Short mmCIF file of C-alpha atoms and ligand atoms in Angstrom, two decimals:
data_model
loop_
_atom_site.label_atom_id
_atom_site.label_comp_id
_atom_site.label_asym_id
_atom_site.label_seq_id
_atom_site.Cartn_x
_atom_site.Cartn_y
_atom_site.Cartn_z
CA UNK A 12 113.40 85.20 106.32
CA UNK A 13 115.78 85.26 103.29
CA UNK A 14 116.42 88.73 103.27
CA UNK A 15 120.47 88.71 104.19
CA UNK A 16 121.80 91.94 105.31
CA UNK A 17 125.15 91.19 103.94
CA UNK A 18 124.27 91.85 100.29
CA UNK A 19 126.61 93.30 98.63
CA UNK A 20 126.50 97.19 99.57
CA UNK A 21 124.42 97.99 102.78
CA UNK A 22 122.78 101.29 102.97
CA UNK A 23 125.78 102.88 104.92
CA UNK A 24 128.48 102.07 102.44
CA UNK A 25 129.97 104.64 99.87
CA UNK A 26 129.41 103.34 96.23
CA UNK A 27 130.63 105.14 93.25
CA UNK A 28 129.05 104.06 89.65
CA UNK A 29 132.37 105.43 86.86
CA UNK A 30 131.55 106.17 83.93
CA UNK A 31 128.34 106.35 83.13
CA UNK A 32 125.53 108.18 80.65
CA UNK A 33 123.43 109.65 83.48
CA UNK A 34 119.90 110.23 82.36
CA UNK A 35 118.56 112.85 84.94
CA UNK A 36 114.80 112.78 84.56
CA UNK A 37 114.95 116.32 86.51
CA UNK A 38 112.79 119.04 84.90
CA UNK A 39 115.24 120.15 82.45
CA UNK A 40 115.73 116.47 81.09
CA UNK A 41 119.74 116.92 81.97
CA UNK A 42 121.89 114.18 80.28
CA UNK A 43 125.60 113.75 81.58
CA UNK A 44 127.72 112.08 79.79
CA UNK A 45 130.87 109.83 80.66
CA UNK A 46 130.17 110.93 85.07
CA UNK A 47 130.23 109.47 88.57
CA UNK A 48 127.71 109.32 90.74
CA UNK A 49 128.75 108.73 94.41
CA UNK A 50 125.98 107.06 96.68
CA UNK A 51 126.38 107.41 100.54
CA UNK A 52 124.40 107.05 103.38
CA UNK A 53 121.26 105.30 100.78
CA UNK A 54 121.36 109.14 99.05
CA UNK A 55 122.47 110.38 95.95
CA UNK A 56 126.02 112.39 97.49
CA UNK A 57 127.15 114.18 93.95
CA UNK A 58 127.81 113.93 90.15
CA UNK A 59 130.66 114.87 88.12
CA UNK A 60 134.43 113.28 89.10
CA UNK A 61 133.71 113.85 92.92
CA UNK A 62 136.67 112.28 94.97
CA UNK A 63 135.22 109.22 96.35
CA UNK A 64 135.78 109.12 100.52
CA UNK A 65 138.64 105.71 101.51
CA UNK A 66 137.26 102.54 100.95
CA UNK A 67 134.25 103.23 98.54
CA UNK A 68 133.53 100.54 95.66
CA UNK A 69 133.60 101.65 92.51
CA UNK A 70 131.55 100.29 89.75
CA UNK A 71 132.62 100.92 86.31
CA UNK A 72 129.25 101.86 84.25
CA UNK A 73 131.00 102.66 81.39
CA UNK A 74 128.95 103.46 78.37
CA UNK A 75 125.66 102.36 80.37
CA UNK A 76 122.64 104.04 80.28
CA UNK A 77 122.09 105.14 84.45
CA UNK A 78 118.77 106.12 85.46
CA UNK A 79 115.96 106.45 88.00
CA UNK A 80 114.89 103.67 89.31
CA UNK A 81 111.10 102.54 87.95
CA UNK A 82 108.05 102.80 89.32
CA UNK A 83 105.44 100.56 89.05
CA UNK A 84 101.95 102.57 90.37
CA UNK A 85 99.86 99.79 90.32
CA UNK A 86 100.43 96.07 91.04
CA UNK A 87 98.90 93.17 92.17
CA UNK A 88 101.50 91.05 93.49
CA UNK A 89 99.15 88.51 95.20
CA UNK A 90 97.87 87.11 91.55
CA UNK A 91 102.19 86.59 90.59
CA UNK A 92 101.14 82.90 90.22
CA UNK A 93 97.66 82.91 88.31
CA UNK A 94 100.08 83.86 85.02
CA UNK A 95 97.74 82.11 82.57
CA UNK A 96 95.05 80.84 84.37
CA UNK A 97 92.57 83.45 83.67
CA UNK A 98 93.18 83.79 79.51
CA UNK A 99 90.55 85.44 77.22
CA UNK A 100 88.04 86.87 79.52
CA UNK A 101 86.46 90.05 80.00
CA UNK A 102 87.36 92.22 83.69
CA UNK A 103 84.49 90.63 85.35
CA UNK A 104 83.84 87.24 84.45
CA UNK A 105 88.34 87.38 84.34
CA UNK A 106 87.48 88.32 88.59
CA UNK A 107 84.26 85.61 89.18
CA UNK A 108 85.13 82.77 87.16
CA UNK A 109 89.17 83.04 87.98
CA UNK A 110 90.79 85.42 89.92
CA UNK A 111 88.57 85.61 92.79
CA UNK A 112 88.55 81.90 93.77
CA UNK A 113 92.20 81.89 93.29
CA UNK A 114 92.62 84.54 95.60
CA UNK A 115 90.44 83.75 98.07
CA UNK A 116 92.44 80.32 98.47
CA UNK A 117 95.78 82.33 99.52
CA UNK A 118 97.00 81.44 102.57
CA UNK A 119 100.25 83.36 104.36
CA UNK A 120 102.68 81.04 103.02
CA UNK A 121 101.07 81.39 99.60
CA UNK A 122 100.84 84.51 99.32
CA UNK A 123 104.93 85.21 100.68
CA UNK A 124 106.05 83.23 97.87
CA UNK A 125 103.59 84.87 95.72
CA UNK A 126 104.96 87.42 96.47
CA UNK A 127 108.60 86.89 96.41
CA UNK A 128 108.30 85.43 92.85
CA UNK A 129 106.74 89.05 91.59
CA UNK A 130 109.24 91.12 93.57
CA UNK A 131 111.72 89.15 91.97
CA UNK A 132 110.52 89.60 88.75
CA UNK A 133 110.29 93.68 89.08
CA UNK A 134 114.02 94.33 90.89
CA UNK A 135 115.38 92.21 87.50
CA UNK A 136 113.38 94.37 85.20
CA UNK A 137 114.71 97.64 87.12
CA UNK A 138 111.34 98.42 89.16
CA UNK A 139 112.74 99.84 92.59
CA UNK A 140 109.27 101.25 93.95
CA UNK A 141 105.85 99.58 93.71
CA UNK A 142 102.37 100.48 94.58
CA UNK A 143 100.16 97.09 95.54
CA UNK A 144 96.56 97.01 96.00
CA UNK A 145 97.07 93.76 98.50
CA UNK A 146 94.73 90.62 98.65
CA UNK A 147 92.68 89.44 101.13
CA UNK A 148 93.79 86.28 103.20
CA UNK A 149 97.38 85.94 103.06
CA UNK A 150 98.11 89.57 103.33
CA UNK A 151 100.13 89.38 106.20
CA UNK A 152 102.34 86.90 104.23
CA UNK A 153 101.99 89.20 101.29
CA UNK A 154 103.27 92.61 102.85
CA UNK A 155 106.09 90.52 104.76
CA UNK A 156 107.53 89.20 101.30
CA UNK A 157 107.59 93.27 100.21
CA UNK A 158 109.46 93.94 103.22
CA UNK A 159 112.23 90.95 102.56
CA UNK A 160 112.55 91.76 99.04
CA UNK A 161 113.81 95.02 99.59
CA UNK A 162 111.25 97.45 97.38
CA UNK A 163 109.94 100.35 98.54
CA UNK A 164 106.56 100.36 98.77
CA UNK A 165 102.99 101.40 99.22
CA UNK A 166 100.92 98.31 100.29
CA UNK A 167 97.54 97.02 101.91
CA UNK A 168 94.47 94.87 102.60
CA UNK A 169 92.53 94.49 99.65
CA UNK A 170 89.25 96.04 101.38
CA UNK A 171 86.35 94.13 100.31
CA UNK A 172 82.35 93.92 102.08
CA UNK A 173 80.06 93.48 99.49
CA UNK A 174 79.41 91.44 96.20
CA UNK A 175 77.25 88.66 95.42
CA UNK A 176 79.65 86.70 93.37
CA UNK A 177 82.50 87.45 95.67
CA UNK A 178 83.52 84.29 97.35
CA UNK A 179 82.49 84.85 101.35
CA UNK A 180 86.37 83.93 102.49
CA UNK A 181 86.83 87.70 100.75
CA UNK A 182 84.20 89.37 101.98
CA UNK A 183 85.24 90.75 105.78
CA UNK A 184 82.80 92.32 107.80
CA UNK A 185 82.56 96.26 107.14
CA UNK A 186 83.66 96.68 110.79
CA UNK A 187 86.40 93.89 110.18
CA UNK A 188 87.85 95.31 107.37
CA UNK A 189 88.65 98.52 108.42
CA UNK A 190 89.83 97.56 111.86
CA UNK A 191 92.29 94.75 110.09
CA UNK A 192 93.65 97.97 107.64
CA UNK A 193 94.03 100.08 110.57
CA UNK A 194 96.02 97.64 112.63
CA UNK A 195 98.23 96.38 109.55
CA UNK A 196 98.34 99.94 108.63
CA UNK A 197 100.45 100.70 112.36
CA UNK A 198 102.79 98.25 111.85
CA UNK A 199 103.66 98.73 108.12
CA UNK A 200 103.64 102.40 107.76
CA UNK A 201 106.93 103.95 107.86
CA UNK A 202 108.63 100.52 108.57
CA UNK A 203 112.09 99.30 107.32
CA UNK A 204 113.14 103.01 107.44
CA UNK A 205 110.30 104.50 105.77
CA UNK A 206 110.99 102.43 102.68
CA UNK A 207 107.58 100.94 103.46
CA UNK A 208 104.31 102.38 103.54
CA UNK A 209 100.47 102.26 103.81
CA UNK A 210 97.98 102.51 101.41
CA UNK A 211 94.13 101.75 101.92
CA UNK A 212 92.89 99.60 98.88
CA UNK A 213 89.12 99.54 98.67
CA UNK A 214 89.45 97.16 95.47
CA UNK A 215 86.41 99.01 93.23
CA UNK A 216 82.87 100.25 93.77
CA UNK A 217 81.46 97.05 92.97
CA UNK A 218 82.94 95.16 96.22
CA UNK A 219 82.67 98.00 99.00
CA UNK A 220 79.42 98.58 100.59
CA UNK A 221 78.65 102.92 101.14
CA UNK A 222 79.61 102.28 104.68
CA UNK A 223 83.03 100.76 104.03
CA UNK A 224 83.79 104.06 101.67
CA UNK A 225 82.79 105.81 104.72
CA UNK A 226 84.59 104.51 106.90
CA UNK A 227 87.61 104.48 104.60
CA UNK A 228 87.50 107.87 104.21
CA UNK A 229 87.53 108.79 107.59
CA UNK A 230 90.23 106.62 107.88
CA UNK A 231 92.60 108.14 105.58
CA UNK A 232 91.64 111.59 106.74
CA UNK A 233 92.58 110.21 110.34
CA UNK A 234 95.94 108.21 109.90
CA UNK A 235 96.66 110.65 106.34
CA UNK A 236 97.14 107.55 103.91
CA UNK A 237 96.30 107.57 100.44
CA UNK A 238 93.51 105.45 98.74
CA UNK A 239 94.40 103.42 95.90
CA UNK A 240 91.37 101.52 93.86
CA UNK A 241 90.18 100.98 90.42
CA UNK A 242 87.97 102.72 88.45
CA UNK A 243 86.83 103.64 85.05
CA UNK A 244 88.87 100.43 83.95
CA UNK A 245 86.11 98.93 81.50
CA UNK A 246 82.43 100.29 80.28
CA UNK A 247 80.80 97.17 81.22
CA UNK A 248 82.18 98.17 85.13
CA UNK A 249 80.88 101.48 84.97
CA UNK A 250 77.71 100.08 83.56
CA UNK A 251 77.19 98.33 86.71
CA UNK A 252 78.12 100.60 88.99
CA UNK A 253 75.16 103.05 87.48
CA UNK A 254 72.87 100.01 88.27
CA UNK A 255 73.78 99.83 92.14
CA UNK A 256 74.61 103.55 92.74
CA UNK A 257 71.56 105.06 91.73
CA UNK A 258 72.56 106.00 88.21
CA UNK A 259 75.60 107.73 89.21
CA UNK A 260 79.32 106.47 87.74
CA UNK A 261 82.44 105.66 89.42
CA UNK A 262 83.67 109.47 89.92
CA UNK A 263 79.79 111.22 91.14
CA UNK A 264 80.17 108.44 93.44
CA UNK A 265 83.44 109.35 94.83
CA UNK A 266 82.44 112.79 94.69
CA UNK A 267 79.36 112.38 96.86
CA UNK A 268 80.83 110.20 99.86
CA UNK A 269 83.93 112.41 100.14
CA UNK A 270 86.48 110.02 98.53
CA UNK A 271 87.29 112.69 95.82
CA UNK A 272 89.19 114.96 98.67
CA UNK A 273 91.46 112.40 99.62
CA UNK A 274 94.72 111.84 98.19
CA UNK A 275 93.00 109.00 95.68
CA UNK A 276 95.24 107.11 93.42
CA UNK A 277 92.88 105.97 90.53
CA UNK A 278 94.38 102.63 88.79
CA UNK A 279 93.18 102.71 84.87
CA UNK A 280 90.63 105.42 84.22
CA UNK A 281 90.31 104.70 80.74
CA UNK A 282 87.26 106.18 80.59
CA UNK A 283 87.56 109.31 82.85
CA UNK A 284 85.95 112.40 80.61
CA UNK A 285 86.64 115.93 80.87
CA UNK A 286 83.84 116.57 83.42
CA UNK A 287 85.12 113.89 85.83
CA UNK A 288 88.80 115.74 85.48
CA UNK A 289 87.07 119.01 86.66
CA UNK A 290 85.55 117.74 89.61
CA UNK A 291 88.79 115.36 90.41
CA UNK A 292 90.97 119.00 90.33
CA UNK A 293 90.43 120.23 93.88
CA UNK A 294 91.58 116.77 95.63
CA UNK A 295 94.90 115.31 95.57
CA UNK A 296 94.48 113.11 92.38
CA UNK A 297 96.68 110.66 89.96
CA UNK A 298 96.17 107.84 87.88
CA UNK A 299 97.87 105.13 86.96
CA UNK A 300 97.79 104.00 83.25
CA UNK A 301 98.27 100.15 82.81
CA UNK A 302 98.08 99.58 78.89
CA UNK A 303 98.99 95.84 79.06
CA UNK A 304 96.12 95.22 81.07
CA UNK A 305 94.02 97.46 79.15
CA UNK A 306 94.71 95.40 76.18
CA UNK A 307 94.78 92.35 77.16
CA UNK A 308 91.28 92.89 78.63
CA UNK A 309 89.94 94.65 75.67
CA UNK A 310 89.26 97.84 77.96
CA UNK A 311 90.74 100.23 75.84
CA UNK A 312 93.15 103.01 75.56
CA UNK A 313 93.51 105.85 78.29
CA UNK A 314 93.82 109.55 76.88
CA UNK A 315 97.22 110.51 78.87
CA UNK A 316 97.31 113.79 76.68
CA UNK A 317 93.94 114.77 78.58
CA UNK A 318 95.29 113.97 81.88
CA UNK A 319 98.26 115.78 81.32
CA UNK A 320 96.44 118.94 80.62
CA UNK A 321 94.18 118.46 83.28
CA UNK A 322 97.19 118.56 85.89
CA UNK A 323 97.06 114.53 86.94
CA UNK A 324 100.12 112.73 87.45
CA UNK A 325 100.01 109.91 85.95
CA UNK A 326 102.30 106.65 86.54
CA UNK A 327 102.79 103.69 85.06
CA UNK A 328 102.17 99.57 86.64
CA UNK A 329 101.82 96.52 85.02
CA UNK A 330 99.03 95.51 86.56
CA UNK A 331 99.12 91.99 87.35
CA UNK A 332 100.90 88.81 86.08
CA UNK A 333 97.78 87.20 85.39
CA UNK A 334 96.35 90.40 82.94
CA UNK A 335 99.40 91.50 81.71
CA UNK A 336 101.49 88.18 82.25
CA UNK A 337 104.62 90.39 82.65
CA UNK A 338 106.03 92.89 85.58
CA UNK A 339 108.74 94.40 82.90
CA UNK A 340 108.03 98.14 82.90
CA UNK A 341 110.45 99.17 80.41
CA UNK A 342 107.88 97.37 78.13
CA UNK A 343 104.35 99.36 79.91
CA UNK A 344 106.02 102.80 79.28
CA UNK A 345 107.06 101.95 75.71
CA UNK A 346 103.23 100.31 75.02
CA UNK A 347 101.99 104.08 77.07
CA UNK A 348 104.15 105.86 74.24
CA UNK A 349 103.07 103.99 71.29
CA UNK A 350 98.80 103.73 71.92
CA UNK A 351 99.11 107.83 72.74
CA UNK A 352 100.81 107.76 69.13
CA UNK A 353 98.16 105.93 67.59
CA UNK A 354 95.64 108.15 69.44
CA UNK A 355 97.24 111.13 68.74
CA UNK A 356 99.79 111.00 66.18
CA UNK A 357 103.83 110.32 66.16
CA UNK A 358 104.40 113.91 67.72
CA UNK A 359 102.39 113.18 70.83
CA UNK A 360 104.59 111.45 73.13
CA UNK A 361 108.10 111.52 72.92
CA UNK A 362 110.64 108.89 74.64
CA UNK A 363 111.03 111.37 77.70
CA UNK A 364 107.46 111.42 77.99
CA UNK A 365 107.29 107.68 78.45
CA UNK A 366 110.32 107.36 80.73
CA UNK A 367 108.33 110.44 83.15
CA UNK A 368 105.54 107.95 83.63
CA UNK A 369 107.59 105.55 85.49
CA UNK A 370 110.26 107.62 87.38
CA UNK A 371 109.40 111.77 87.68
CA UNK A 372 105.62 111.54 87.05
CA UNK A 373 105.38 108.31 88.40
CA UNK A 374 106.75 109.76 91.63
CA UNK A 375 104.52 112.41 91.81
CA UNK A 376 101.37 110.40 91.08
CA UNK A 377 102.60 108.60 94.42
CA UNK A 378 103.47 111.69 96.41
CA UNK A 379 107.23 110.63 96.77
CA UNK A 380 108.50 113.06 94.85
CA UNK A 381 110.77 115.04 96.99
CA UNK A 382 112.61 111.62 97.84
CA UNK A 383 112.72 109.44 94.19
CA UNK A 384 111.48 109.76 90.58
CA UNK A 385 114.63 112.05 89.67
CA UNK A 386 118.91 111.68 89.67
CA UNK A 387 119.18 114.22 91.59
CA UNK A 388 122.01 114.94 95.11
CA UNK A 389 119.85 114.32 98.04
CA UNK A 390 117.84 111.99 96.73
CA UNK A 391 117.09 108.74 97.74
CA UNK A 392 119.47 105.92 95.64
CA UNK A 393 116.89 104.28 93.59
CA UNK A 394 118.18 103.56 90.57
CA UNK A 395 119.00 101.84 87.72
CA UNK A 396 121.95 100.86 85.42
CA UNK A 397 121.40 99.30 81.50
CA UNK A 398 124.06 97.29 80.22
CA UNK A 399 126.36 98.88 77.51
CA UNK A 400 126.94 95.87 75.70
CA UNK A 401 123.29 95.66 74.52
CA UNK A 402 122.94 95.82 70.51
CA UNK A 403 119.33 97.46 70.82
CA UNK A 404 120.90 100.15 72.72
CA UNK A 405 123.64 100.82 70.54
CA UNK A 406 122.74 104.52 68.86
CA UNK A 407 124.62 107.19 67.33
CA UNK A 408 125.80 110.08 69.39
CA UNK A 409 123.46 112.56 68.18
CA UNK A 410 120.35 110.29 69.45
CA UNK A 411 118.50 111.67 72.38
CA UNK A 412 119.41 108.71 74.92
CA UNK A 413 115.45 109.11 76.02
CA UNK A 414 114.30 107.72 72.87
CA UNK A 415 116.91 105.19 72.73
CA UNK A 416 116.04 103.91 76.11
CA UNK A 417 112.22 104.55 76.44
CA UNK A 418 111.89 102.62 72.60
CA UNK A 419 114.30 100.39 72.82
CA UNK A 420 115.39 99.03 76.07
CA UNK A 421 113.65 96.12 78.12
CA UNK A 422 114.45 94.27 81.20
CA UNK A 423 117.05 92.09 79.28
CA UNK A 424 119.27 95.37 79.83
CA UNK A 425 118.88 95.56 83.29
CA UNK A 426 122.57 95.66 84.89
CA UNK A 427 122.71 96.85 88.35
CA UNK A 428 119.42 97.86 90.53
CA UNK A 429 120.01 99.65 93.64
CA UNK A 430 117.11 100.74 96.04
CA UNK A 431 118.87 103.43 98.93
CA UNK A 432 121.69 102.14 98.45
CA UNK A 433 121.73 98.53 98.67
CA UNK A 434 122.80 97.15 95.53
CA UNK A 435 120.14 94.00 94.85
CA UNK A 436 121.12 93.41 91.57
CA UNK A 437 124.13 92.90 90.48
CA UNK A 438 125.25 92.43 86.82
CA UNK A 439 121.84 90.94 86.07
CA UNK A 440 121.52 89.03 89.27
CA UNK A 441 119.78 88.73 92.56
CA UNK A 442 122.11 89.37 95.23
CA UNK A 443 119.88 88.97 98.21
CA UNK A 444 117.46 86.47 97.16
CA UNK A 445 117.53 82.89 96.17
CA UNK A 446 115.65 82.81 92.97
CA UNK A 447 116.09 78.58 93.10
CA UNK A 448 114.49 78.56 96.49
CA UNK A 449 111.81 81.27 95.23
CA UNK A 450 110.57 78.73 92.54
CA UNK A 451 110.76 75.55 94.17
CA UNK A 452 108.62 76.97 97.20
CA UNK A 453 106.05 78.34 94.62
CA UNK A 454 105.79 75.58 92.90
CA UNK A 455 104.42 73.43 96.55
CA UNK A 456 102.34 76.47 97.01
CA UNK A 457 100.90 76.96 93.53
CA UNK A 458 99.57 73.16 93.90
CA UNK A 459 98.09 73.59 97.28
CA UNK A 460 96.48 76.62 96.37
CA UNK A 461 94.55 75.06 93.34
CA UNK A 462 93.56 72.54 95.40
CA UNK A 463 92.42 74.55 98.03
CA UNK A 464 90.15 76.90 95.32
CA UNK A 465 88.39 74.05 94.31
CA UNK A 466 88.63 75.44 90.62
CA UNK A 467 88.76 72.18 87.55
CA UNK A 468 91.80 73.64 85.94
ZN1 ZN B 508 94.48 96.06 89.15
#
């Protein structure tokens, strides 16, 4: 445990950031220039010059850019250290040939410093809220790191029955499975305050028998947690799926066992058409848009236009560190911005478009929307601060500061992260976690791990 509770605010403190250029993200887009913002209790207290209770730190933000804190609706934290083992393949030889075996060789230890080294990587690039899709073995290591790192959090057991090529060590009983989500599902759910919470993660179509998405469904109807899984990601998937499933794709499959009238939390769906977005309207439905992964992949470019006027909220993720290689979402929502430019011209998608994805829309697409996504009193205190000594930043007046951030910042800004609260980054730096300590143990790991897949790297 690493996780020291004398960081450097606690959730109960009074913290007052002076100063700074408060980018609302509330529905009228409301920029405030040159105010406080007073944090007590974890929750957003007031704006303006409020008169900060005895014995509150102050923070001069000066000239910096505050904002919601990002959120990342898709993530794989679990593959943090196959960065670069898995280069120039397609989704499923990337999963048989690479990803799998690695996987399948986590154990708990592995997978905490996994972890760790992923979480660390988001709170310095400004992510505050993630949404994992889990692993396997390891897990409980996996969902323990989330917890110490200090995110908030939806997180799982990757749910997996079925597959030839899937290495056995992955593939859980049907029965197995469901009873390990349930019981991990109890103890994370609501833990660490409610910062943490549980999300079933059948990984795709492809890996889960019909009576796994069975019992999953009853599952979530029962306990009322979402389901997160991939779909529609390449054509070559879908393809596949129309081999097993009696010719039917990823969404008439969902549709006929039920899965469509949960609240389902589709990562990708690049290829979703307008007939899948009428029958997705009556359930509780969002997607989450990962164009590094898309690209790296070669899976191509998700219409967000379409989604939008179909009603879905769509977020934002980074996928993985071994598809995208990077957790920075400043850089996914500026990649969102620009392929919905190329697909639909310059006017498309403007820089508060691309900033919704990962904080208002992002929040909605994970059903936390009365408690983050916005700057707003009452609100949670997940946010944060760019620095205002960054040349990329530096604009003229007259800018609209959504542009200027959503095009031009990255995680090199990143000042000050706060998630309720608790201040875990401070100018630029962990405050709770031992970044040294983080590498050195994933470095042992990383080289037990390889030797425990058996893989000739
Ligand atoms: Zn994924």
């Amino acid at each position: 445990m690493i996780f020291a509770e004398d960081s450097a605010a606690s959730p109960d403190s009074s913290l007052l950031l002076r100063g700074g250029t408060l980018l609302l993200l509330d529905p009228g887009a409301t920029v405030l220039r040159g105010a406080d913002l007073l944090v007590r209790n974890g929750r957003i207290a007031s704006f303006g010059r409020p008169e900060p209770p005895p014995g509150t730190r102050v923070l001069d933000v000066s000239g910096c850019f505050v904002l919601p804190g990002l959120i990342q609706g898709h993530l794989h934290l679990g593959q943090t250290f196959f960065r670069g083992l898995a280069e120039q393949r397609r989704l499923l030889s990337w999963l048989r040939e690479r990803i799998w075996p690695l996987e399948a060789a986590h154990d708990d230890e592995s997978a905490y410093w996994c972890g760790m080294l992923g979480a660390t990587e988001c709170l310095l690039g400004g992510t505050t809220t993630i949404q994992d899709i889990g692993i396997g073995p390891g897990i409980r290591g996996l969902l323990r790191a989330i917890d110490d790192s200090g995110l908030r959090a939806f997180a799982g057991l990757c749910l997996m029955d079925s597959g030839d090529t899937l290495p056995t060590s992955m593939r859980q009983p049907t029965e197995t499975a469901l009873t390990e989500a349930e019981e991990l599902g109890s103890g994370f759910d609501g833990a660490s305050g409610g910062r943490l919470r549980y999300v079933l993660n059948p990984r795709f179509i492809l890996t889960c028998s019909d009576p796994l998405w069975d019992g999953i469904r009853d599952l979530a109807h029962r306990r009322g947690w979402p389901i997160h899984t991939h779909a529609l990601e390449q054509q070559e998937e879908t393809r596949t799926v129309r081999e097993i499933k009696a010719g039917r794709d990823e969404i008439e499959y969902f549709a006929e066992r039920g899965v469509l009238a949960a609240d389902l939390r589709l990562a990708h769906g690049v290829w979703l058409t307008r007939n899948h977005l009428e029958r997705a309207r009556s359930g509780r439905f969002s997607v989450v848009h990962c164009p590094s992964s898309n690209l790296k992949l070669g899976s191509g470019i998700a219409d967000l236009l379409a989604l939008r006027a179909a009603g879905v909220p769509v977020g934002v993720g980074c996928d993985g560190a071994a598809c995208s290689n990077h957790l920075d979402n400043f850089e996914e929502l500026r990649l969102a911005a620009l392929l919905q430019k190329v697909k639909h011209g310059p006017e498309a998608f403007t820089g508060l478009d691309a900033l919704r994805l990962a904080t208002s829309e992002g929040a909605r697409a994970l059903g936390l929307d009365n408690e983050i996504g916005t700057l707003e009193p009452g609100k949670l205190a997940d946010l944060v601060v760019l620095s205002s000594d960054r040349p990329e930043l530096w604009a003229a007046p007259q800018a609209d500061p959504h542009d200027i951030v959503a095009f031009g910042a990255s995680r090199g800004a990143v000042l000050h992260v706060m998630v309720e609260g608790r201040l875990l980054v401070e100018d630029g730096r962990l405050t709770h976690l031992d970044l040294a300590e983080i590498f050195r143990e994933s470095n042992r790991c990383l080289a037990e791990l390889i030797r425990r897949s058996g893989l000739d790297l």
